[in-house]
XYZ file of C-alpha atoms in Angstrom:
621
model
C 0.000 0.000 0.000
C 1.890 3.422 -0.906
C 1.558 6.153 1.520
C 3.259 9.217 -0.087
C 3.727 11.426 2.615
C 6.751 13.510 2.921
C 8.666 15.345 5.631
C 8.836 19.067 4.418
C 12.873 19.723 5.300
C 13.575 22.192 8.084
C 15.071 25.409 6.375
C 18.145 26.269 7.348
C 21.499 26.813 5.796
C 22.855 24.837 2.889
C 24.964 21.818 3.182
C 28.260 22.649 2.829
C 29.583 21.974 -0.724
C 32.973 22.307 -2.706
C 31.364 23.705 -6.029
C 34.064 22.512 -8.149
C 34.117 18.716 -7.557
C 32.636 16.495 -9.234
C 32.034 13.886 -7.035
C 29.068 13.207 -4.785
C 28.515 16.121 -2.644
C 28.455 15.958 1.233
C 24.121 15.757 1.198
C 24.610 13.100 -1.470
C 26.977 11.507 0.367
C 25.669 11.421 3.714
C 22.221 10.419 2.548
C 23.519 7.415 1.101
C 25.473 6.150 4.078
C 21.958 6.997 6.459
C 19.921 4.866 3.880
C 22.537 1.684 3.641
C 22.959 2.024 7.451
C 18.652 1.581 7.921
C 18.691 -0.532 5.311
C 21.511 -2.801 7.226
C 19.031 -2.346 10.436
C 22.936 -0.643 11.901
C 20.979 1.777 13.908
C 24.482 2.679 15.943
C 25.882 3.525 12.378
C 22.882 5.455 11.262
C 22.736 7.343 14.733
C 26.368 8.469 14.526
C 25.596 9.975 11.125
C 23.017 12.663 12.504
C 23.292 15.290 15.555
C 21.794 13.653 18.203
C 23.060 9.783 18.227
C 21.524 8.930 21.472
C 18.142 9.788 20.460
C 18.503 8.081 16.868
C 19.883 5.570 18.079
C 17.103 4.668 20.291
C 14.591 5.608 17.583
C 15.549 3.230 15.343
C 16.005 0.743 17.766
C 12.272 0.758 18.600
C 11.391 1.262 14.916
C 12.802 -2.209 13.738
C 11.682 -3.689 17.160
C 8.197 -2.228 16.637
C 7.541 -3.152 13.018
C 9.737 -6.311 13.153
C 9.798 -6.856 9.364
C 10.638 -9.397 6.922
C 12.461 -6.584 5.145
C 13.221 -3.004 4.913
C 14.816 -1.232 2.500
C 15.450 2.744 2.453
C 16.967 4.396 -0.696
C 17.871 8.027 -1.551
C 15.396 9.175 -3.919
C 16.311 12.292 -4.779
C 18.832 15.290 -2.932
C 18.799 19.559 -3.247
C 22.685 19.862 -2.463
C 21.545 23.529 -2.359
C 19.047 23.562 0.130
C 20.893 20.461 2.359
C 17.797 18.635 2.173
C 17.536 14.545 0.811
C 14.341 12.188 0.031
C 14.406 9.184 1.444
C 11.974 5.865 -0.093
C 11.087 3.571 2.912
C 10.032 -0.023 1.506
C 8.740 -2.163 4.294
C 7.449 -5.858 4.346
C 5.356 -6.640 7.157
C 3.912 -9.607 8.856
C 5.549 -13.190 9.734
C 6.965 -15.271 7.697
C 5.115 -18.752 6.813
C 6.601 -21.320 9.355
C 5.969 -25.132 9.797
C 3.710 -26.355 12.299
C 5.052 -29.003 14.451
C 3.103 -31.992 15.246
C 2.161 -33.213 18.602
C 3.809 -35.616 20.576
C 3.836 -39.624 19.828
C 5.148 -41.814 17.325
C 5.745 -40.242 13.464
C 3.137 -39.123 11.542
C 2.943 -40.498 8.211
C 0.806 -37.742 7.100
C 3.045 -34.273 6.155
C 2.772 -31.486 8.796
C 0.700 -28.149 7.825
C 1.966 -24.947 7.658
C 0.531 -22.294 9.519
C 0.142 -18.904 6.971
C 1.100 -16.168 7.981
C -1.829 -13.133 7.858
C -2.399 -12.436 4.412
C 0.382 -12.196 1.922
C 3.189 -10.337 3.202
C 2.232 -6.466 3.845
C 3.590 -3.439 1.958
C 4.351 -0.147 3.594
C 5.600 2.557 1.273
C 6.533 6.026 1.765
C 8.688 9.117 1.715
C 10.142 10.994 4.172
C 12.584 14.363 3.637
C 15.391 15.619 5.970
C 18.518 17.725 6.295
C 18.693 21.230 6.619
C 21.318 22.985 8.631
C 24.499 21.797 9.065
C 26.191 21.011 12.227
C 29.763 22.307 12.845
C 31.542 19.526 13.785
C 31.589 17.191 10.893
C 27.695 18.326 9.250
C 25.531 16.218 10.801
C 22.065 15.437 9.847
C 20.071 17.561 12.284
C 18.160 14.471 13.942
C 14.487 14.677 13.639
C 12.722 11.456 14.128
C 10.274 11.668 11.380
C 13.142 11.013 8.939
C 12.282 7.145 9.960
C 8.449 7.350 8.959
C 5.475 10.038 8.618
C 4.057 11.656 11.913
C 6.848 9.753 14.049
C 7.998 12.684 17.228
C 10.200 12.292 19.838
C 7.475 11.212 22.267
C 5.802 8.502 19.790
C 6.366 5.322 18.189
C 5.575 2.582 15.836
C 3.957 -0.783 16.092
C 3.181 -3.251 14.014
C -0.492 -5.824 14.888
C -2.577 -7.597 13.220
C -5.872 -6.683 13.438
C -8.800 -9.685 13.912
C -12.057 -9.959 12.245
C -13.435 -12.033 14.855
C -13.753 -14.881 17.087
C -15.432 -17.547 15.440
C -16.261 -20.620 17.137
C -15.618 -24.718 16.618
C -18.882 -26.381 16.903
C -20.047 -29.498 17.724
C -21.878 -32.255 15.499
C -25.421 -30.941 16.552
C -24.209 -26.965 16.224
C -23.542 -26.655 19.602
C -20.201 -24.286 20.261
C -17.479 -27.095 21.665
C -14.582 -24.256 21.536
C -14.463 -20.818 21.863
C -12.367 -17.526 22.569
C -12.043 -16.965 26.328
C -10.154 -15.022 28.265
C -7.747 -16.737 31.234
C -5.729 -15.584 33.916
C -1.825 -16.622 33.994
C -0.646 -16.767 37.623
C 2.880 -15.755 37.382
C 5.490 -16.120 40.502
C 8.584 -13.378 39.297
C 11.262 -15.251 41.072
C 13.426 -12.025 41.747
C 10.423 -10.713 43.660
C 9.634 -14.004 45.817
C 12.134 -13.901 49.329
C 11.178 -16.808 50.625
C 9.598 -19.595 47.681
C 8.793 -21.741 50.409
C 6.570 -19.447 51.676
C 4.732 -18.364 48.712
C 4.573 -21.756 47.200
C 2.730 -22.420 50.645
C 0.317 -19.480 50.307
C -0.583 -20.800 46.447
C -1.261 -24.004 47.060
C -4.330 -23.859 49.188
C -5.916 -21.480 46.650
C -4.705 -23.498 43.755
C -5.370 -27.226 44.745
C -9.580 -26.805 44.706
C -9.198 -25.925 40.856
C -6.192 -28.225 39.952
C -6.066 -31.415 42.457
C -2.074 -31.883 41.283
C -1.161 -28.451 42.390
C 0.840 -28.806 45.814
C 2.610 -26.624 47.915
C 6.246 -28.643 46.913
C 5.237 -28.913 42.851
C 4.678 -25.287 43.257
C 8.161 -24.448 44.905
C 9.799 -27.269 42.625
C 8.351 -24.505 39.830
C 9.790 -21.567 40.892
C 13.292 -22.665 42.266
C 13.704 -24.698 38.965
C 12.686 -21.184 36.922
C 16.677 -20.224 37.494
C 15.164 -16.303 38.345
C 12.771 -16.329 35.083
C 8.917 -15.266 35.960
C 7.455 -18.960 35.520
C 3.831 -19.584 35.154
C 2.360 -21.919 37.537
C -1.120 -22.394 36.457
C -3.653 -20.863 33.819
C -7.104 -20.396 35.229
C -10.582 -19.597 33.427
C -12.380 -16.670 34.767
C -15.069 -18.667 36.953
C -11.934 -20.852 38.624
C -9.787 -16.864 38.975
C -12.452 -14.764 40.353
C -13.111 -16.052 43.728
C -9.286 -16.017 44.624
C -7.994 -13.357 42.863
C -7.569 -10.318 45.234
C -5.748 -13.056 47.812
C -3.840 -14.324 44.166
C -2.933 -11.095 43.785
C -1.566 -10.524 47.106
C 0.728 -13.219 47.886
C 4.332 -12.154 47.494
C 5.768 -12.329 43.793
C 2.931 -12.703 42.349
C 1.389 -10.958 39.294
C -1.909 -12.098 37.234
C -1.906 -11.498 33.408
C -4.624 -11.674 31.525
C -4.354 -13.139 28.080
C -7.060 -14.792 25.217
C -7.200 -18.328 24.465
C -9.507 -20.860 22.353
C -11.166 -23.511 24.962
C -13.242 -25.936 25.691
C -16.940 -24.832 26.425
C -17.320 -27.359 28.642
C -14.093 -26.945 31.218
C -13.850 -31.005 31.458
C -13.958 -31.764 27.704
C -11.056 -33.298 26.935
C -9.246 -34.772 23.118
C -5.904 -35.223 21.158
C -8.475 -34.586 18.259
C -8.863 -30.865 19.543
C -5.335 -29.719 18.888
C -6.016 -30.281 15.175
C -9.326 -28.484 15.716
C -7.326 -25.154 17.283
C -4.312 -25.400 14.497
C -7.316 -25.008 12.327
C -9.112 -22.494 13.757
C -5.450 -20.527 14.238
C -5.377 -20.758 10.158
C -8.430 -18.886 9.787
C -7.790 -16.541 12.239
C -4.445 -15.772 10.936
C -5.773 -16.154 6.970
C -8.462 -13.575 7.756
C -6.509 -10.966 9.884
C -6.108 -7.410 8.846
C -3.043 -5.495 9.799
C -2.212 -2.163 11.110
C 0.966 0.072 11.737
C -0.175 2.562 14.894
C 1.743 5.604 15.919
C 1.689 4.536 19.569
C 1.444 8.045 21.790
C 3.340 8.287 25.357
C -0.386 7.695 27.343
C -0.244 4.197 25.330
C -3.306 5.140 22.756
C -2.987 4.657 18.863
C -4.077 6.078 15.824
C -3.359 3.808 12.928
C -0.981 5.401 9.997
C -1.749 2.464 7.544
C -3.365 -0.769 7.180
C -6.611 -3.141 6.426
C -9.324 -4.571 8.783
C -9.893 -8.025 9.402
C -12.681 -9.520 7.997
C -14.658 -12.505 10.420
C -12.908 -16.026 9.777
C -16.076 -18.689 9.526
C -17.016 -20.778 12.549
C -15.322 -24.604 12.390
C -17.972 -27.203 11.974
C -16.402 -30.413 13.857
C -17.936 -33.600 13.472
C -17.690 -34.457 16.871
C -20.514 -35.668 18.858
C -20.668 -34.077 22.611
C -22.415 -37.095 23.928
C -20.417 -39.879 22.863
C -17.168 -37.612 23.481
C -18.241 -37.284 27.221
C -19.170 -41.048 27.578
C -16.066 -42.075 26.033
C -14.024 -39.935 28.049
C -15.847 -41.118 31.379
C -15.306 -45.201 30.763
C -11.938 -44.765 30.749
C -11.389 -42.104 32.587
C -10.219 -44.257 36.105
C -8.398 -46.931 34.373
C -4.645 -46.783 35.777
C -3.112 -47.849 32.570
C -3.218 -45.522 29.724
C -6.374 -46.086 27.791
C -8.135 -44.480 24.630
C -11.627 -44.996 22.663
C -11.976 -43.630 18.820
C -15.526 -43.973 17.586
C -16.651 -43.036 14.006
C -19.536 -42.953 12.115
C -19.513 -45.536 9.751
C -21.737 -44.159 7.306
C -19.818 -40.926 6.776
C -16.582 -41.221 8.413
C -17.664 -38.976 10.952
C -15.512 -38.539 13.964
C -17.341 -38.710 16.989
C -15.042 -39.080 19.744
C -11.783 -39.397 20.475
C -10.744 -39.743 24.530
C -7.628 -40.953 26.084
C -7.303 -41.006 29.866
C -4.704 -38.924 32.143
C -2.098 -41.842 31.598
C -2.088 -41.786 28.227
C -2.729 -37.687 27.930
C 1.329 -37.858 29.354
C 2.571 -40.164 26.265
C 1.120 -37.744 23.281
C -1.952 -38.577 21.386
C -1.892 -42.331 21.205
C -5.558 -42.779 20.710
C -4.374 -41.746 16.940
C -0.717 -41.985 16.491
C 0.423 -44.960 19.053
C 0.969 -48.142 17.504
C 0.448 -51.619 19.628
C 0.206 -55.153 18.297
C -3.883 -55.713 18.038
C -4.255 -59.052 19.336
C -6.969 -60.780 18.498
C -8.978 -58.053 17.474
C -7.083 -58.696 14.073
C -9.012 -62.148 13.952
C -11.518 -59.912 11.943
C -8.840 -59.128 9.164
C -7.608 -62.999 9.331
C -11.014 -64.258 8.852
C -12.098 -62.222 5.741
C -8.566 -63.342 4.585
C -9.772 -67.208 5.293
C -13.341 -66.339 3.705
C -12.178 -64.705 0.526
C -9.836 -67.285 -0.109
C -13.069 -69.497 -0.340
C -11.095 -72.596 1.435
C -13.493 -71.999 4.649
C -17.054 -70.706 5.030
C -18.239 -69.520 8.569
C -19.676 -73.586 9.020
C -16.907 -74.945 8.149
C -15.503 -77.146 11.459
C -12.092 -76.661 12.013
C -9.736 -77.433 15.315
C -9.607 -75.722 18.448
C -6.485 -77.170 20.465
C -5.453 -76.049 23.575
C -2.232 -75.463 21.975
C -0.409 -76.182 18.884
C 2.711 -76.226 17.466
C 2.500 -74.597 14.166
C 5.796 -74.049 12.066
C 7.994 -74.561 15.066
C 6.028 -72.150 17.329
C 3.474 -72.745 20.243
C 0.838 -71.095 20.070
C -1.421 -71.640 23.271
C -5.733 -70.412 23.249
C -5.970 -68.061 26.231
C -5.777 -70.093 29.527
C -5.673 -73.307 27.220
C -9.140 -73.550 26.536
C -9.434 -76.431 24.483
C -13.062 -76.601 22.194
C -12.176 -79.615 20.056
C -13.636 -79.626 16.963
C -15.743 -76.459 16.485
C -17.137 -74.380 13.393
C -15.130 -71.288 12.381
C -17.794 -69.203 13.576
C -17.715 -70.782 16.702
C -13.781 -70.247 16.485
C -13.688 -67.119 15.911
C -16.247 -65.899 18.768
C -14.654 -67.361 21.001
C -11.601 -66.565 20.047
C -9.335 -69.507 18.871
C -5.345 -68.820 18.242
C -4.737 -72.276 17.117
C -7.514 -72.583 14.549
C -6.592 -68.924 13.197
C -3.113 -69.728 13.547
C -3.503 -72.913 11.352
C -5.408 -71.145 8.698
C -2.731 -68.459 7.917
C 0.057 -71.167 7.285
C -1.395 -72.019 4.024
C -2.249 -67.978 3.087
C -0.273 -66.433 -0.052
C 2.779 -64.027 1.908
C 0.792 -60.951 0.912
C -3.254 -62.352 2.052
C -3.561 -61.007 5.860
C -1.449 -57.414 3.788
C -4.160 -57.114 1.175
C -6.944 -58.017 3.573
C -5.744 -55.757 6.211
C -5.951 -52.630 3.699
C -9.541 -53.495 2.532
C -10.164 -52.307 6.219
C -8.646 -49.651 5.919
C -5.554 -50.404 7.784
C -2.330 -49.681 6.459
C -3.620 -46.965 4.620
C -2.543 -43.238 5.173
C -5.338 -40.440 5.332
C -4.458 -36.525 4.621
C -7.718 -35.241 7.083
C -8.053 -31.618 7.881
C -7.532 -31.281 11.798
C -6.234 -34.895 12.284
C -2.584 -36.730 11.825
C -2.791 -39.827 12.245
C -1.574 -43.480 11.558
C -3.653 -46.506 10.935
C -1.059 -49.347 11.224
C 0.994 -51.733 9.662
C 0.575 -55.161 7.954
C 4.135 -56.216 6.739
C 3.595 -59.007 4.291
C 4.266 -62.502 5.827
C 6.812 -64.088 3.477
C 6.782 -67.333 6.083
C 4.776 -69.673 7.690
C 5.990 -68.814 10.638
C 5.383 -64.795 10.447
C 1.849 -66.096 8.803
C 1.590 -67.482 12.112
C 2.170 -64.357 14.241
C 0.547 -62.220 11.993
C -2.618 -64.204 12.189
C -3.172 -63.664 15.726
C -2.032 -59.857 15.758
C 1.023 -60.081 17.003
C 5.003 -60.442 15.439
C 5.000 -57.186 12.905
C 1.502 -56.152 12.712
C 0.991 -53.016 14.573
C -2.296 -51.010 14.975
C -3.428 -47.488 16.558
C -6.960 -47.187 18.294
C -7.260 -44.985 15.561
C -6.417 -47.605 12.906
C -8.613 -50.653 14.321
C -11.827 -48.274 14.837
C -11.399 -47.675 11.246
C -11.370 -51.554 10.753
C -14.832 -51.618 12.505
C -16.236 -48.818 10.046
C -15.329 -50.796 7.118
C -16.840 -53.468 8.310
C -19.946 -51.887 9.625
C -20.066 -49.718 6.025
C -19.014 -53.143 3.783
C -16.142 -50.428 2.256
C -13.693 -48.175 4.840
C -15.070 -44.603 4.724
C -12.774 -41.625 4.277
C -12.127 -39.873 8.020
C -13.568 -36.476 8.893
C -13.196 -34.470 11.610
C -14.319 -31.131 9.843
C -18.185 -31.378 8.261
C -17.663 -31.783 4.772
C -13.625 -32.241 4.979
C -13.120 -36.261 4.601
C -9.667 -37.278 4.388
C -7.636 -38.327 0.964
C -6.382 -41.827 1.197
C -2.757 -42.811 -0.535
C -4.799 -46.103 -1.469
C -8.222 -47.358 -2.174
C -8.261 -51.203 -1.696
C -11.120 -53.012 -3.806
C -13.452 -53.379 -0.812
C -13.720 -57.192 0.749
C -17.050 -58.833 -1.029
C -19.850 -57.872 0.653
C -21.019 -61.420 1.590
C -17.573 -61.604 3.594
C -18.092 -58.890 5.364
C -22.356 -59.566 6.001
C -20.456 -62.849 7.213
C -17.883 -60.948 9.516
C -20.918 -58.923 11.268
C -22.649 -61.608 12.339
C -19.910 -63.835 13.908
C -18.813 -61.023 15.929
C -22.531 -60.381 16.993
C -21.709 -64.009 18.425
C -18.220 -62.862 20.295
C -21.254 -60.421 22.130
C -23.873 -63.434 22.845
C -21.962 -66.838 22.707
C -18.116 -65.639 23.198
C -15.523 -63.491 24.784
C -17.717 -60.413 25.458
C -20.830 -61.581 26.850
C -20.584 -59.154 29.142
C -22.254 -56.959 26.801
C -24.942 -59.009 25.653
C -27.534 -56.652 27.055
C -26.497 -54.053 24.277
C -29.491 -54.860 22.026
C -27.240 -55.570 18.390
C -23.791 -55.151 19.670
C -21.217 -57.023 17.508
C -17.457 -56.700 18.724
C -13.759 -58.590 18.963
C -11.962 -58.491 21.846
C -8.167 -58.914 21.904
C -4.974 -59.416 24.271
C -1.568 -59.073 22.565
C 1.390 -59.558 24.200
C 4.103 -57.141 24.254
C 7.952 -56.858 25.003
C 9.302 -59.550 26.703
C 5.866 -61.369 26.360
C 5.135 -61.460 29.837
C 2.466 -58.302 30.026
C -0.400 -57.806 27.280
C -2.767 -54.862 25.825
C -6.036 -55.383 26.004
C -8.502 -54.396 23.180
C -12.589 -54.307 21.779
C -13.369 -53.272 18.933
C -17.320 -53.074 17.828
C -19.771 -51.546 16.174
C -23.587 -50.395 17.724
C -25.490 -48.723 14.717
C -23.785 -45.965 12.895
C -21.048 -45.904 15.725
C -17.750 -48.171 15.403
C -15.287 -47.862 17.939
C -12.295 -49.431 19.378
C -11.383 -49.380 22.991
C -7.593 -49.947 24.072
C -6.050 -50.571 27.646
C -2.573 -50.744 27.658
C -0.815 -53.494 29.976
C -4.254 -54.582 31.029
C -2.957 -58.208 30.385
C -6.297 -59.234 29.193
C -9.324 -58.361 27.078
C -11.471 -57.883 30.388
C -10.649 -53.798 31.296
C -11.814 -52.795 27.625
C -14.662 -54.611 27.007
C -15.769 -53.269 30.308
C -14.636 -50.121 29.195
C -17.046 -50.733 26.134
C -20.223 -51.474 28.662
C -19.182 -48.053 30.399
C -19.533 -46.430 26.835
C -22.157 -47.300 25.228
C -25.091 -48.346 27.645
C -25.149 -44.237 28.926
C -25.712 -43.304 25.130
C -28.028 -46.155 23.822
C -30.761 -43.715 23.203
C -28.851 -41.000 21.799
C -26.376 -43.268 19.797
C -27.120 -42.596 15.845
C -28.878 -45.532 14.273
């Protein structure tokens, strides 16, 4: 944006001049060297080059500081060597520059990390300013007069660069409800420097603190501030309904200060999701995308007038397609477990994300509901299965063995407790949950079979989604009986997120895996789209694990009226703990539930019961 305003020069005498050279003359001259100086952001040099350093020097300290460009570039435009006077061209580029967003914590994303925009393209401030005038006597001097740096800038003013918002738009819920919104918070800030005795004040905190954060204690509180090595640390952010009944005694204990700042949150305080980072990096994109921008002339009393700029127009809410209900159930079943849990449900039908919960435990390792990857256990029986099926060596009546145990390709593979069904239909097999007859079926599979099937469910595939990074899994192929063997039974290579084996209960629910959403009307781009298992394997797959929920390992839920489900234990490390898993689907709603180092299937199909019976009626049919 060009703002041609100039400085009129002060009059005064000329600069002086040796009339018979015919080299640059002393304006020329000294021009030049102020405008490389500013333009080398050398404010010492460009101070020592007028009459007043000090003051220049500080001026164009603040300046640069104040505007913080990407670039600024000051040229002599034009000079009167008889009036002493030079035109200076200011060319400024404003605003951040584009930098990558870094992804949360947890294993590596295979999806690429956004970058956050900076507001707008980069802004352009142009003008003119004109100075000189009399000379000084010892060595002519530009007389300093601080609005030879910009238009209107005095001795008692100065220059700031903000963006300007359009806004606060909100992220809503499923049903339109606002789930996130701009609030303001209170930082409670100990200044170390300021705090005599820590022990003290870290005792005065605490019983203010603790009744809004249970963690908070008088030693994690004096850990905080002798640990800050004299910086002001921050010891807890509270929301205006937890800061208002304590702030005047807050406010009064030595050290501290309270500082007000605005943040997206939660609407409701106890809603809790790895899925709303994505949701906030969003909404920081629009914010930033629709920003205006503004350079004020900032006046000693700390008011503004702007010089230049553009408003901010209003970024559109965020339509998530998270359901409030289902979130807040989820997050309550596991919410007491000891060992880090999660639950992802989806909506089969559109891909719909409609919760995503982890538990403190797992809240401490990074987002593992959709990044961390576990062997799946038995819950992988569904992928073996529609291997078996398709292969069309088996049908669901087909009897096959249930051993105890078996040695298959050198390796023992033992049922859970050694249950021991004899001979049993596959159906049968796989409701209750048989390692030996699954085991025995993969020896004869093709290396890539339990690969191929396992991306027809959508695992193994990588998904671009707007708001989300995640990973589904991995099915190496199995170029041995042995790894057949392994794989089979969800264990050896194959890996899985709760992410990844929800997404193998969608595709099963759907008959083809539906693309992931988080944002309404924002599915996910897959790397891959699998042929989709025939539909008679998967009609097949639904009803034997309706069985697992009235004949087999989950009968525990079999007063969910049309449950169907898998449970799963796979062992892990040195093979003496286990996760446990369930994954299942109740309508439109697939989910998978995952309890790490339960060491059996028993804490998340329990976890499934504490689910889904408080949302039967609301749960979308």
């Amino acid at each position: 944006m060009k703002l041609g305003v100039a400085i009129v020069a002060v009059s005064g005498l000329v600069w002086a001049t040796t009339a018979c050279s015919s080299g640059p003359t002393e304006t020329e001259t000294a021009a030049q060297q102020f405008a490389d100086a500013l333009t080398q952001r050398n404010a010492q040099a460009a101070a020592a080059l007028t009459s007043d350093p000090a003051a220049a020097s500080a001026a164009i300290t603040q300046l640069f500081d104040g505007l913080a460009p990407q670039d600024a570039t000051f040229t002599v435009a034009s000079t009167d060597s008889d009036k002493g006077t030079f035109t200076l061209a200011a060319d400024w580029t404003l605003g951040a520059a584009p930098t990558t967003a870094a992804t949360s914590a947890g294993p590596a994303p295979t999806t690429a990390p956004t970058t956050t925009p900076s507001p707008q393209p980069p802004e352009k401030w142009n003008y003119t300013t004109t100075g000189g005038g009399q000379v000084v006597a010892d060595g002519g001097k530009i007389p300093w007069d601080a609005q030879l740096l910009a238009p209107g800038l005095t001795a008692d003013t100065t220059l700031r660069y903000t963006t300007l918002s359009g806004g606060s738009p909100k992220v809503l819920a499923d049903n339109g409800s606002p789930l996130m919104a701009e609030q303001t918070v209170t930082l409670v800030n100990v200044d170390p420097a300021k705090t005599p005795d820590p022990a003290a004040t870290a005792g005065a905190l605490a019983p203010l603190l603790t009744p809004v954060a249970p963690t908070v204690t008088a030693a994690s509180l004096q850990s905080d501030i002798t640990g800050a090595q004299g910086k002001t640390v921050t010891t807890i952010t509270l929301r205006d309904a937890d800061v208002a009944p304590i702030a005047e005694r807050l406010a009064a204990v030595p050290g501290v200060t309270l500082v007000k700042q605005t943040r997206l949150l939660t609407v409701d305080k106890a809603t809790s999701s790895p899925a709303l980072d994505g949701l906030r990096e969003l909404w920081q994109q629009g914010q930033d995308a629709s920003a205006g921008w503004a350079v004020q002339l900032v006046h000693a009393d700390g008011s503004a007038d702007k010089v230049v700029g553009r408003d901010g127009t209003a970024a559109p809410d965020i339509a998530s397609t998270l359901d409030p209900a289902v979130q807040t159930a989820a997050q309550a079943a596991i919410a007491t477990l000891p060992q880090q849990a999660a639950v992802v449900a989806i909506r089969p039908s559109t891909g719909a994300l409609l919760a995503v919960a982890q538990n403190d435990p797992a809240n401490a390792q990074g987002p593992i509901a959709l990044t961390g990857l576990y062997p799946p256990g038995s819950t992988f029986k569904t992928v073996t299965t529609s291997a078996a099926l398709q292969q069309g060596s088996v049908t669901p009546d087909t009897v096959l063995p249930c051993p105890g145990t078996a040695n298959i390709e050198g390796r023992t593979i033992p049922n859970d407790d050694k249950f021991d069904l004899g001979a049993v239909p596959l159906h049968t097999a796989f409701a209750r949950s048989c390692n030996t007859t699954m085991g025995q079926l993969a020896v004869a599979m093709p290396p890539t079979a339990l690969h191929d099937a396992a991306l027809q469910f959508g695992l193994g595939v990588d998904y671009v989604t707007p708001g989300l990074t995640t990973v589904t899994g991995s099915v190496p192929a199995a170029d041995t009986p042995a790894e057949r063997v392994e794989s089979a039974i969800g264990q050896g290579q194959v890996t899985a997120s709760p992410f990844g084996m929800a997404m193998v209960a969608a595709s099963i629910a759907r008959g083809s895996t539906p693309l992931p959403m988080l944002v309404a009307g924002k599915p996910g781009v897959a790397n891959a789209t699998p042929t989709p298992a025939p539909a008679v394997v998967t009609e097949q797959l639904r009803t034997m694990m309706r069985e697992t929920v009235t004949a087999g390992t989950a009968t525990q839920l079999a007063d969910i009226p049309d449950l169907r489900g898998k449970t799963g234990t796979a062992e892990f490390g040195d093979n003496t703990s286990a996760h446990g898993w369930f994954v299942g689907v109740d309508g439109d709603v697939a989910f998978a539930v995952f309890v790490a180092g339960a060491n059996s299937s028993a804490p998340a199909v329990d976890a499934a019961g504490r689910f889904l019976r408080p949302i039967q009626p609301v749960l979308p049919r």
